[in-house]
Amino acid sequence: MAISTFKRKEIKFILDEDQYNALNSVLGNYMNPDAFCVDGKEYGIYNVYYDTDDNFLIRESLEKPYYKEKIRLRSYYSPAKEDDSVYLEIKKKIGGIVTKRRISLTLGQANAFIFEGEIPDLSNSKKSYIQNQVLNELVVFLKNYPVTPRQYISYQRSAFFGKDDDSFRLTFDRAITQRRFDVSLSKPNYGSQILLPGQYLMEVKIGASMPIWLSQQLAQLGVYKTSFSKYGRAFKSFVTETH
């Protein structure tokens, strides 16, 4: 979770309980748990997605353009306090390649930056040069798009990285929770579920090709890649409910 920037492919799959258990039983042969999966336990991720009043960013994203971008605020605490560390992220997808860049702020700094245009001082942060590069990118984004908090999404995550290649990551998300009201990290975690009970969203995050062992396991289990966006699925549900 300390990574501030990366570039990779993200391939997504939906697993049922049996498929998840079968795959999880062999992961230890090839992968190690993420450092934040203490004693093998999952951890919570809590996000606020920002968009324009007419939901331009998510509507554009759902059209599957060659280039798309989004901005979100992420916390690993819920509810988050004003002095808790959060991450303001800008995520782009260009021709199937995902890049994510982010800066670390307190929740108070993030709100002041987004709502009042108050530029945070990152000079004392680690890798301040990179952080300021990302900050400048976020400043430009916020000038181009007058955004407000539009969507809350949280989930419980188990994460792993390859024993032979630590840039290869595998994550399982469950209990994906969404709401279009009380869209703030300072509010408790609650809302409606995006996936069915017993379902998991698996994301394979790679810089090159998928390992052969994983391709073989997925074929044996009848697991096939899918197009899935948490924000996109939540927005489609919102549109269906309001029309």
mmCIF file of C-alpha atoms in Angstrom:
data_model
loop_
_atom_site.group_PDB
_atom_site.id
_atom_site.type_symbol
_atom_site.label_atom_id
_atom_site.label_comp_id
_atom_site.label_asym_id
_atom_site.label_seq_id
_atom_site.Cartn_x
_atom_site.Cartn_y
_atom_site.Cartn_z
ATOM 1 C CA MET A 1 0.000 0.000 0.000
ATOM 2 C CA ALA A 2 3.011 2.287 0.084
ATOM 3 C CA ILE A 3 3.367 2.301 -3.720
ATOM 4 C CA SER A 4 2.782 5.818 -5.059
ATOM 5 C CA THR A 5 2.879 5.036 -8.781
ATOM 6 C CA PHE A 6 2.708 1.988 -11.061
ATOM 7 C CA LYS A 7 1.910 0.799 -14.590
ATOM 8 C CA ARG A 8 0.351 -2.598 -15.274
ATOM 9 C CA LYS A 9 -2.424 -4.696 -16.802
ATOM 10 C CA GLU A 10 -5.408 -5.624 -14.653
ATOM 11 C CA ILE A 11 -7.419 -8.732 -15.569
ATOM 12 C CA LYS A 12 -10.623 -9.414 -13.654
ATOM 13 C CA PHE A 13 -12.582 -12.554 -12.807
ATOM 14 C CA ILE A 14 -15.679 -13.381 -10.736
ATOM 15 C CA LEU A 15 -15.308 -16.510 -8.577
ATOM 16 C CA ASP A 16 -17.862 -18.419 -6.547
ATOM 17 C CA GLU A 17 -17.067 -19.866 -3.118
ATOM 18 C CA ASP A 18 -15.917 -23.260 -4.432
ATOM 19 C CA GLN A 19 -13.667 -21.740 -7.099
ATOM 20 C CA TYR A 20 -12.174 -19.336 -4.568
ATOM 21 C CA ASN A 21 -11.442 -22.086 -2.038
ATOM 22 C CA ALA A 22 -9.885 -24.340 -4.681
ATOM 23 C CA LEU A 23 -7.613 -21.604 -6.016
ATOM 24 C CA ASN A 24 -6.738 -20.344 -2.551
ATOM 25 C CA SER A 25 -5.589 -23.842 -1.555
ATOM 26 C CA VAL A 26 -2.721 -23.758 -4.097
ATOM 27 C CA LEU A 27 -1.679 -20.106 -3.871
ATOM 28 C CA GLY A 28 0.886 -20.826 -1.165
ATOM 29 C CA ASN A 29 2.948 -22.770 -3.689
ATOM 30 C CA TYR A 30 3.476 -19.697 -5.858
ATOM 31 C CA MET A 31 2.615 -16.568 -3.898
ATOM 32 C CA ASN A 32 3.089 -14.877 -0.529
ATOM 33 C CA PRO A 33 0.448 -12.903 1.376
ATOM 34 C CA ASP A 34 0.677 -9.131 1.204
ATOM 35 C CA ALA A 35 2.367 -7.613 4.268
ATOM 36 C CA PHE A 36 -0.928 -6.019 5.251
ATOM 37 C CA CYS A 37 -2.718 -9.378 5.342
ATOM 38 C CA VAL A 38 -1.549 -9.873 8.927
ATOM 39 C CA ASP A 39 -1.698 -13.572 9.896
ATOM 40 C CA GLY A 40 -3.387 -14.231 6.551
ATOM 41 C CA LYS A 41 -6.354 -11.998 7.379
ATOM 42 C CA GLU A 42 -8.018 -9.700 4.870
ATOM 43 C CA TYR A 43 -8.116 -5.925 5.313
ATOM 44 C CA GLY A 44 -10.633 -3.212 4.534
ATOM 45 C CA ILE A 45 -10.383 -0.629 1.746
ATOM 46 C CA TYR A 46 -12.713 2.389 1.743
ATOM 47 C CA ASN A 47 -13.066 4.714 -1.254
ATOM 48 C CA VAL A 48 -14.804 7.890 -2.327
ATOM 49 C CA TYR A 49 -15.063 8.442 -6.082
ATOM 50 C CA TYR A 50 -15.396 11.983 -7.405
ATOM 51 C CA ASP A 51 -17.268 12.977 -10.524
ATOM 52 C CA THR A 52 -18.980 15.903 -12.175
ATOM 53 C CA ASP A 53 -22.610 16.743 -11.430
ATOM 54 C CA ASP A 54 -23.664 15.007 -14.642
ATOM 55 C CA ASN A 55 -21.487 11.936 -13.900
ATOM 56 C CA PHE A 56 -19.340 12.599 -16.960
ATOM 57 C CA LEU A 57 -16.300 10.576 -15.850
ATOM 58 C CA ILE A 58 -18.158 7.333 -15.151
ATOM 59 C CA ARG A 59 -20.417 7.682 -18.182
ATOM 60 C CA GLU A 60 -17.341 8.197 -20.363
ATOM 61 C CA SER A 61 -15.614 5.227 -18.719
ATOM 62 C CA LEU A 62 -18.545 2.907 -19.429
ATOM 63 C CA GLU A 63 -18.203 3.675 -23.133
ATOM 64 C CA LYS A 64 -14.827 1.856 -22.959
ATOM 65 C CA PRO A 65 -12.748 4.534 -24.680
ATOM 66 C CA TYR A 66 -9.065 4.036 -25.515
ATOM 67 C CA TYR A 67 -8.211 6.552 -22.780
ATOM 68 C CA LYS A 68 -10.065 7.144 -19.524
ATOM 69 C CA GLU A 69 -9.296 8.505 -16.083
ATOM 70 C CA LYS A 70 -10.835 8.808 -12.641
ATOM 71 C CA ILE A 71 -10.042 10.247 -9.247
ATOM 72 C CA ARG A 72 -10.730 8.744 -5.836
ATOM 73 C CA LEU A 73 -9.824 9.105 -2.179
ATOM 74 C CA ARG A 74 -8.822 5.920 -0.358
ATOM 75 C CA SER A 75 -8.528 5.023 3.310
ATOM 76 C CA TYR A 76 -7.635 1.865 5.179
ATOM 77 C CA TYR A 77 -9.627 3.003 8.226
ATOM 78 C CA SER A 78 -13.367 3.363 8.687
ATOM 79 C CA PRO A 79 -14.578 5.770 9.729
ATOM 80 C CA ALA A 80 -11.522 7.957 9.036
ATOM 81 C CA LYS A 81 -10.664 10.911 11.252
ATOM 82 C CA GLU A 82 -9.395 14.316 10.103
ATOM 83 C CA ASP A 83 -5.768 13.478 10.958
ATOM 84 C CA ASP A 84 -5.813 9.927 9.548
ATOM 85 C CA SER A 85 -3.659 9.227 6.490
ATOM 86 C CA VAL A 86 -5.564 8.803 3.229
ATOM 87 C CA TYR A 87 -4.501 8.548 -0.417
ATOM 88 C CA LEU A 88 -5.741 10.758 -3.217
ATOM 89 C CA GLU A 89 -5.353 8.767 -6.412
ATOM 90 C CA ILE A 90 -5.604 9.472 -10.118
ATOM 91 C CA LYS A 91 -6.055 6.313 -12.147
ATOM 92 C CA LYS A 92 -5.806 6.145 -15.934
ATOM 93 C CA LYS A 93 -6.303 3.393 -18.471
ATOM 94 C CA ILE A 94 -4.667 3.779 -21.861
ATOM 95 C CA GLY A 95 -5.138 0.985 -24.378
ATOM 96 C CA GLY A 96 -5.569 -1.616 -21.654
ATOM 97 C CA ILE A 97 -2.590 -0.472 -19.566
ATOM 98 C CA VAL A 98 -3.472 0.897 -16.130
ATOM 99 C CA THR A 99 -1.430 3.568 -14.393
ATOM 100 C CA LYS A 100 -2.109 4.735 -10.861
ATOM 101 C CA ARG A 101 -0.451 7.678 -9.143
ATOM 102 C CA ARG A 102 -1.279 8.911 -5.670
ATOM 103 C CA ILE A 103 -0.274 11.203 -2.850
ATOM 104 C CA SER A 104 -0.534 10.653 0.871
ATOM 105 C CA LEU A 105 -2.440 13.287 2.849
ATOM 106 C CA THR A 106 -4.475 13.559 5.999
ATOM 107 C CA LEU A 107 -8.227 13.462 5.466
ATOM 108 C CA GLY A 108 -8.362 17.125 6.487
ATOM 109 C CA GLN A 109 -5.724 18.077 3.899
ATOM 110 C CA ALA A 110 -7.497 16.097 1.187
ATOM 111 C CA ASN A 111 -10.835 17.787 1.857
ATOM 112 C CA ALA A 112 -9.232 21.238 1.928
ATOM 113 C CA PHE A 113 -7.486 20.510 -1.385
ATOM 114 C CA ILE A 114 -10.540 19.140 -3.187
ATOM 115 C CA PHE A 115 -13.215 21.470 -1.823
ATOM 116 C CA GLU A 116 -11.265 24.687 -1.242
ATOM 117 C CA GLY A 117 -8.302 24.399 -3.611
ATOM 118 C CA GLU A 118 -5.810 24.578 -0.727
ATOM 119 C CA ILE A 119 -2.551 23.091 -2.036
ATOM 120 C CA PRO A 120 -0.960 20.780 0.563
ATOM 121 C CA ASP A 121 2.715 21.093 1.469
ATOM 122 C CA LEU A 122 4.409 17.793 0.629
ATOM 123 C CA SER A 123 7.996 18.940 1.140
ATOM 124 C CA ASN A 124 8.447 16.809 4.258
ATOM 125 C CA SER A 125 7.039 13.645 2.724
ATOM 126 C CA LYS A 126 9.179 10.753 1.508
ATOM 127 C CA LYS A 127 9.858 10.919 -2.242
ATOM 128 C CA SER A 128 8.631 14.526 -2.200
ATOM 129 C CA TYR A 129 9.711 15.074 -5.827
ATOM 130 C CA ILE A 130 7.440 12.280 -7.089
ATOM 131 C CA GLN A 131 4.673 13.330 -4.705
ATOM 132 C CA ASN A 132 4.761 16.883 -6.047
ATOM 133 C CA GLN A 133 4.660 15.591 -9.627
ATOM 134 C CA VAL A 134 1.488 13.682 -8.797
ATOM 135 C CA LEU A 135 0.102 16.696 -6.934
ATOM 136 C CA ASN A 136 0.572 18.864 -10.025
ATOM 137 C CA GLU A 137 -1.241 16.246 -12.087
ATOM 138 C CA LEU A 138 -4.126 16.286 -9.619
ATOM 139 C CA VAL A 139 -4.272 20.099 -9.717
ATOM 140 C CA VAL A 140 -4.686 19.988 -13.488
ATOM 141 C CA PHE A 141 -7.330 17.263 -13.222
ATOM 142 C CA LEU A 142 -9.386 19.274 -10.724
ATOM 143 C CA LYS A 143 -9.172 22.360 -12.944
ATOM 144 C CA ASN A 144 -10.479 20.372 -15.895
ATOM 145 C CA TYR A 145 -13.262 18.630 -13.986
ATOM 146 C CA PRO A 146 -15.388 20.383 -11.319
ATOM 147 C CA VAL A 147 -15.947 17.266 -9.221
ATOM 148 C CA THR A 148 -17.807 16.448 -6.023
ATOM 149 C CA PRO A 149 -18.057 13.201 -4.002
ATOM 150 C CA ARG A 150 -20.429 10.952 -5.975
ATOM 151 C CA GLN A 151 -19.873 7.337 -4.946
ATOM 152 C CA TYR A 152 -18.755 5.409 -1.859
ATOM 153 C CA ILE A 153 -17.339 1.909 -2.348
ATOM 154 C CA SER A 154 -15.661 -0.383 0.185
ATOM 155 C CA TYR A 155 -14.577 -4.002 0.261
ATOM 156 C CA GLN A 156 -12.603 -6.585 2.175
ATOM 157 C CA ARG A 157 -9.403 -7.621 0.402
ATOM 158 C CA SER A 158 -6.932 -10.503 0.492
ATOM 159 C CA ALA A 159 -3.778 -9.750 -1.479
ATOM 160 C CA PHE A 160 -0.792 -11.817 -2.625
ATOM 161 C CA PHE A 161 2.413 -11.258 -4.583
ATOM 162 C CA GLY A 162 4.517 -13.698 -6.590
ATOM 163 C CA LYS A 163 7.389 -15.527 -4.928
ATOM 164 C CA ASP A 164 9.470 -15.281 -8.094
ATOM 165 C CA ASP A 165 8.140 -11.881 -9.220
ATOM 166 C CA ASP A 166 6.910 -9.481 -6.571
ATOM 167 C CA SER A 167 5.443 -7.170 -9.236
ATOM 168 C CA PHE A 168 2.854 -9.885 -9.949
ATOM 169 C CA ARG A 169 -0.108 -9.339 -7.644
ATOM 170 C CA LEU A 170 -3.353 -11.171 -7.074
ATOM 171 C CA THR A 171 -6.223 -9.729 -5.051
ATOM 172 C CA PHE A 172 -9.592 -11.069 -3.914
ATOM 173 C CA ASP A 173 -12.312 -8.589 -2.972
ATOM 174 C CA ARG A 174 -15.537 -9.539 -1.239
ATOM 175 C CA ALA A 175 -18.378 -7.715 0.533
ATOM 176 C CA ILE A 176 -18.166 -4.926 -2.056
ATOM 177 C CA THR A 177 -20.388 -2.246 -0.548
ATOM 178 C CA GLN A 178 -21.713 0.877 -2.275
ATOM 179 C CA ARG A 179 -23.866 3.909 -1.580
ATOM 180 C CA ARG A 180 -24.686 7.213 -3.316
ATOM 181 C CA PHE A 181 -25.420 9.123 -0.090
ATOM 182 C CA ASP A 182 -23.257 9.993 2.932
ATOM 183 C CA VAL A 183 -20.371 9.901 0.447
ATOM 184 C CA SER A 184 -17.557 10.540 2.908
ATOM 185 C CA LEU A 185 -14.752 8.527 4.463
ATOM 186 C CA SER A 186 -15.631 10.044 7.833
ATOM 187 C CA LYS A 187 -18.951 8.151 7.802
ATOM 188 C CA PRO A 188 -19.257 4.505 8.953
ATOM 189 C CA ASN A 189 -19.010 1.708 6.411
ATOM 190 C CA TYR A 190 -22.460 0.625 5.228
ATOM 191 C CA GLY A 191 -24.546 0.322 2.066
ATOM 192 C CA SER A 192 -25.824 -2.265 -0.418
ATOM 193 C CA GLN A 193 -23.839 -5.158 -1.849
ATOM 194 C CA ILE A 194 -22.643 -5.251 -5.466
ATOM 195 C CA LEU A 195 -21.813 -8.972 -5.691
ATOM 196 C CA LEU A 196 -23.978 -11.937 -4.783
ATOM 197 C CA PRO A 197 -23.300 -13.721 -1.468
ATOM 198 C CA GLY A 198 -20.278 -16.007 -1.784
ATOM 199 C CA GLN A 199 -18.860 -14.225 -4.823
ATOM 200 C CA TYR A 200 -15.333 -12.778 -5.058
ATOM 201 C CA LEU A 201 -13.826 -10.327 -7.486
ATOM 202 C CA MET A 202 -10.327 -11.508 -8.362
ATOM 203 C CA GLU A 203 -7.898 -9.124 -10.030
ATOM 204 C CA VAL A 204 -4.679 -10.315 -11.656
ATOM 205 C CA LYS A 205 -2.224 -7.413 -11.771
ATOM 206 C CA ILE A 206 0.726 -8.012 -14.058
ATOM 207 C CA GLY A 207 3.358 -6.114 -15.983
ATOM 208 C CA ALA A 208 3.653 -8.748 -18.720
ATOM 209 C CA SER A 209 1.913 -12.109 -19.233
ATOM 210 C CA MET A 210 -0.040 -14.227 -16.773
ATOM 211 C CA PRO A 211 1.934 -17.099 -15.188
ATOM 212 C CA ILE A 212 1.273 -20.474 -16.793
ATOM 213 C CA TRP A 213 0.350 -22.100 -13.483
ATOM 214 C CA LEU A 214 -2.422 -19.565 -12.921
ATOM 215 C CA SER A 215 -3.784 -19.911 -16.460
ATOM 216 C CA GLN A 216 -3.938 -23.686 -15.966
ATOM 217 C CA GLN A 217 -5.687 -23.393 -12.602
ATOM 218 C CA LEU A 218 -8.296 -20.991 -13.951
ATOM 219 C CA ALA A 219 -8.985 -23.245 -16.952
ATOM 220 C CA GLN A 220 -9.424 -26.279 -14.677
ATOM 221 C CA LEU A 221 -11.831 -24.367 -12.448
ATOM 222 C CA GLY A 222 -13.829 -22.898 -15.345
ATOM 223 C CA VAL A 223 -12.973 -19.315 -14.402
ATOM 224 C CA TYR A 224 -12.980 -16.827 -17.272
ATOM 225 C CA LYS A 225 -12.019 -13.170 -17.451
ATOM 226 C CA THR A 226 -14.727 -10.551 -17.358
ATOM 227 C CA SER A 227 -15.132 -6.816 -17.696
ATOM 228 C CA PHE A 228 -15.934 -5.420 -14.263
ATOM 229 C CA SER A 229 -15.740 -1.971 -12.697
ATOM 230 C CA LYS A 230 -16.839 -1.475 -9.098
ATOM 231 C CA TYR A 231 -17.782 2.146 -9.736
ATOM 232 C CA GLY A 232 -19.339 1.222 -13.072
ATOM 233 C CA ARG A 233 -21.471 -1.542 -11.545
ATOM 234 C CA ALA A 234 -22.592 0.767 -8.724
ATOM 235 C CA PHE A 235 -23.494 3.536 -11.182
ATOM 236 C CA LYS A 236 -25.477 1.181 -13.404
ATOM 237 C CA SER A 237 -27.423 0.035 -10.333
ATOM 238 C CA PHE A 238 -28.115 3.657 -9.407
ATOM 239 C CA VAL A 239 -29.381 4.465 -12.915
ATOM 240 C CA THR A 240 -31.634 1.383 -12.922
ATOM 241 C CA GLU A 241 -33.130 2.276 -9.539
ATOM 242 C CA THR A 242 -33.842 5.895 -10.481
ATOM 243 C CA HIS A 243 -35.492 5.193 -13.840
#
